[in-house]
Tab-separated table of C-alpha atoms in Angstrom:
chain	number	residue	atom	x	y	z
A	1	UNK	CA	27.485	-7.036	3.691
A	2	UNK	CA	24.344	-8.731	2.881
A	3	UNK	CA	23.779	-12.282	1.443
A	4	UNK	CA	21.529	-11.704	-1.868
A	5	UNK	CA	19.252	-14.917	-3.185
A	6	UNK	CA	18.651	-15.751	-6.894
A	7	UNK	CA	16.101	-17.509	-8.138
A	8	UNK	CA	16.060	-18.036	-12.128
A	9	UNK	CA	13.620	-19.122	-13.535
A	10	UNK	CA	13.812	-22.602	-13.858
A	11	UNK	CA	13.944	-22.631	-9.892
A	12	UNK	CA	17.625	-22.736	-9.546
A	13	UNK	CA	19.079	-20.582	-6.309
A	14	UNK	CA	22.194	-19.150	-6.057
A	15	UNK	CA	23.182	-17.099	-2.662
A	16	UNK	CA	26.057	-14.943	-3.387
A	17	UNK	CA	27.928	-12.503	-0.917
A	18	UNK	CA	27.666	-8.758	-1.849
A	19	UNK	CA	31.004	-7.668	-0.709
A	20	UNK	CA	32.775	-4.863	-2.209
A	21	UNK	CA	29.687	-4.035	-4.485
A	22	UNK	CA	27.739	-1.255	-4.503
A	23	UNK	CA	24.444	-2.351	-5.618
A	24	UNK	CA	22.688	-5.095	-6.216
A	25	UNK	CA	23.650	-5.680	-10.400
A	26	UNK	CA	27.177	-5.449	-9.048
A	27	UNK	CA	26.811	-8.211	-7.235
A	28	UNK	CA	25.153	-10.035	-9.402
A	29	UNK	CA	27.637	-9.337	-12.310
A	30	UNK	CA	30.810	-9.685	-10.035
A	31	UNK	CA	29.224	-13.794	-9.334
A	32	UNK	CA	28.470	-14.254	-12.486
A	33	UNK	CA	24.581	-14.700	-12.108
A	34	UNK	CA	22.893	-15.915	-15.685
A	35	UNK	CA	20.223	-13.495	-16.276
A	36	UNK	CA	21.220	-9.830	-15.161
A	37	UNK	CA	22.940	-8.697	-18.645
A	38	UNK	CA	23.634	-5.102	-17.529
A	39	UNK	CA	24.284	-3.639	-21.217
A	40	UNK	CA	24.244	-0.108	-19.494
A	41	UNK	CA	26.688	-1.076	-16.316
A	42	UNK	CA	24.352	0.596	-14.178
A	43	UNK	CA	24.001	4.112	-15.004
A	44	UNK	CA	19.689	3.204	-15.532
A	45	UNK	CA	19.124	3.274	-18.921
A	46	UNK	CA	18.859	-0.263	-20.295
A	47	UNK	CA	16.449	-2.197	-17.865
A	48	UNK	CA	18.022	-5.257	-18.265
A	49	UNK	CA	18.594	-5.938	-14.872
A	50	UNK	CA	15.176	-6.181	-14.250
A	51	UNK	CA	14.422	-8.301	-11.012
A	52	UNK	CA	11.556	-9.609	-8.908
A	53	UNK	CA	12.037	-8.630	-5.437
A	54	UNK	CA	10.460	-11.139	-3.639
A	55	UNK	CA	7.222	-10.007	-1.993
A	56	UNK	CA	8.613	-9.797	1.754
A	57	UNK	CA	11.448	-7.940	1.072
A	58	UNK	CA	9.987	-5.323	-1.526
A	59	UNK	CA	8.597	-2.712	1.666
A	60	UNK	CA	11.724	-2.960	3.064
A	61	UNK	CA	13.619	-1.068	0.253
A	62	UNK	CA	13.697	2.065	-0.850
A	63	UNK	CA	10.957	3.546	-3.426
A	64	UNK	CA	11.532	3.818	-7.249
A	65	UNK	CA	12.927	6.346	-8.587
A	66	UNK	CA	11.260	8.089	-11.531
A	67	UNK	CA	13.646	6.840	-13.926
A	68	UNK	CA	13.634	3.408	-12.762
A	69	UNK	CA	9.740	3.804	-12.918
A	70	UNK	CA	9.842	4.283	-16.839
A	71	UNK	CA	12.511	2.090	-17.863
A	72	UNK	CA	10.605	-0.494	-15.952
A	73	UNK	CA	8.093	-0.133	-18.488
A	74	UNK	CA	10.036	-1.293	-21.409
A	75	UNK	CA	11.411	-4.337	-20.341
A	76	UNK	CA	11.516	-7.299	-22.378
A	77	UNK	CA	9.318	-9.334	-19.184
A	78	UNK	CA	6.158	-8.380	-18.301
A	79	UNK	CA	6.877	-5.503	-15.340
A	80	UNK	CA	5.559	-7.014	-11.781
A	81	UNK	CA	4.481	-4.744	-8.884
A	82	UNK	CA	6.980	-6.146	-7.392
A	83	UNK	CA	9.788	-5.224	-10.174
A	84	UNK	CA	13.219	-3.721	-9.799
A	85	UNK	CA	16.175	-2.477	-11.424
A	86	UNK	CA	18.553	-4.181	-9.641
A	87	UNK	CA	21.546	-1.200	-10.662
A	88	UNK	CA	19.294	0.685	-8.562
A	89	UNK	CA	19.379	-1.197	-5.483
A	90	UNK	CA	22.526	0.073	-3.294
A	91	UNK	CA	24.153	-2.771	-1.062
A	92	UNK	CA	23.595	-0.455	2.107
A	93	UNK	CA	19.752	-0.585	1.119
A	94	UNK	CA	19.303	-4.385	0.729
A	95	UNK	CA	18.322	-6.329	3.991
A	96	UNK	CA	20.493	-9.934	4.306
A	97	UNK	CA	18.888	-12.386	2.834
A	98	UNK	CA	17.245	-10.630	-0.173
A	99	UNK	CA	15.327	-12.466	-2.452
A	100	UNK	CA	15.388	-11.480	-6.281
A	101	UNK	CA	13.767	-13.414	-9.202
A	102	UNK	CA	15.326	-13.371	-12.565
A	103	UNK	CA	12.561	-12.850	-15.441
A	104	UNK	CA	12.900	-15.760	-18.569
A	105	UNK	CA	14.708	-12.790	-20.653
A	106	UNK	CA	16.072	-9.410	-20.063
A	107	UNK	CA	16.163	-8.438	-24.218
């Protein structure tokens, strides 16, 4: 299972191990990470899990969905081309090491 990085916003990084989850807001959730609220539990209809995928990871994952593609267009931080869902992102998709940024607010 891959080791996922957190960045919030005030710089602060927090690796956690994604064991056992099956996507990325899992993870998150499951360690407690400030900043991923995940109102909907990850069935893609709240956006706010929105993430930054960090530039050098963001090719490396699968494409949007077209769901994910409109919710990412509400959310309550400006959408980045760079922005994710991170209920979206399964485990078995994210490389070791993934980087995420947490916007200043996900409502």
């Amino acid at each position: 299972m891959p080791t996922l990085i957190f960045i919030a916003p005030d710089g602060t990084r927090t690796e956690v191990d994604a064991d056992g989850a099956a996507s990325v807001m899992e993870a998150a959730v499951s360690n407690g990470i400030d900043g991923i609220v995940a109102e909907c539990g990850g069935s893609c209809s709240c956006a706010t899990c929105h993430v930054y995928v960090d530039e050098a990871f963001f090719g490396r994952l699968p494409a949007r969905g077209e769901m994910e593609d409109e919710l990412l267009d509400g959310t309550a931080c400006a959408r980045g081309p760079t922005s994710r869902l991170s209920c979206q992102i399964a485990i078995d998709d994210a490389p070791d090491g993934l980087v995420l940024r947490l916007p200043e607010a996900q409502t």
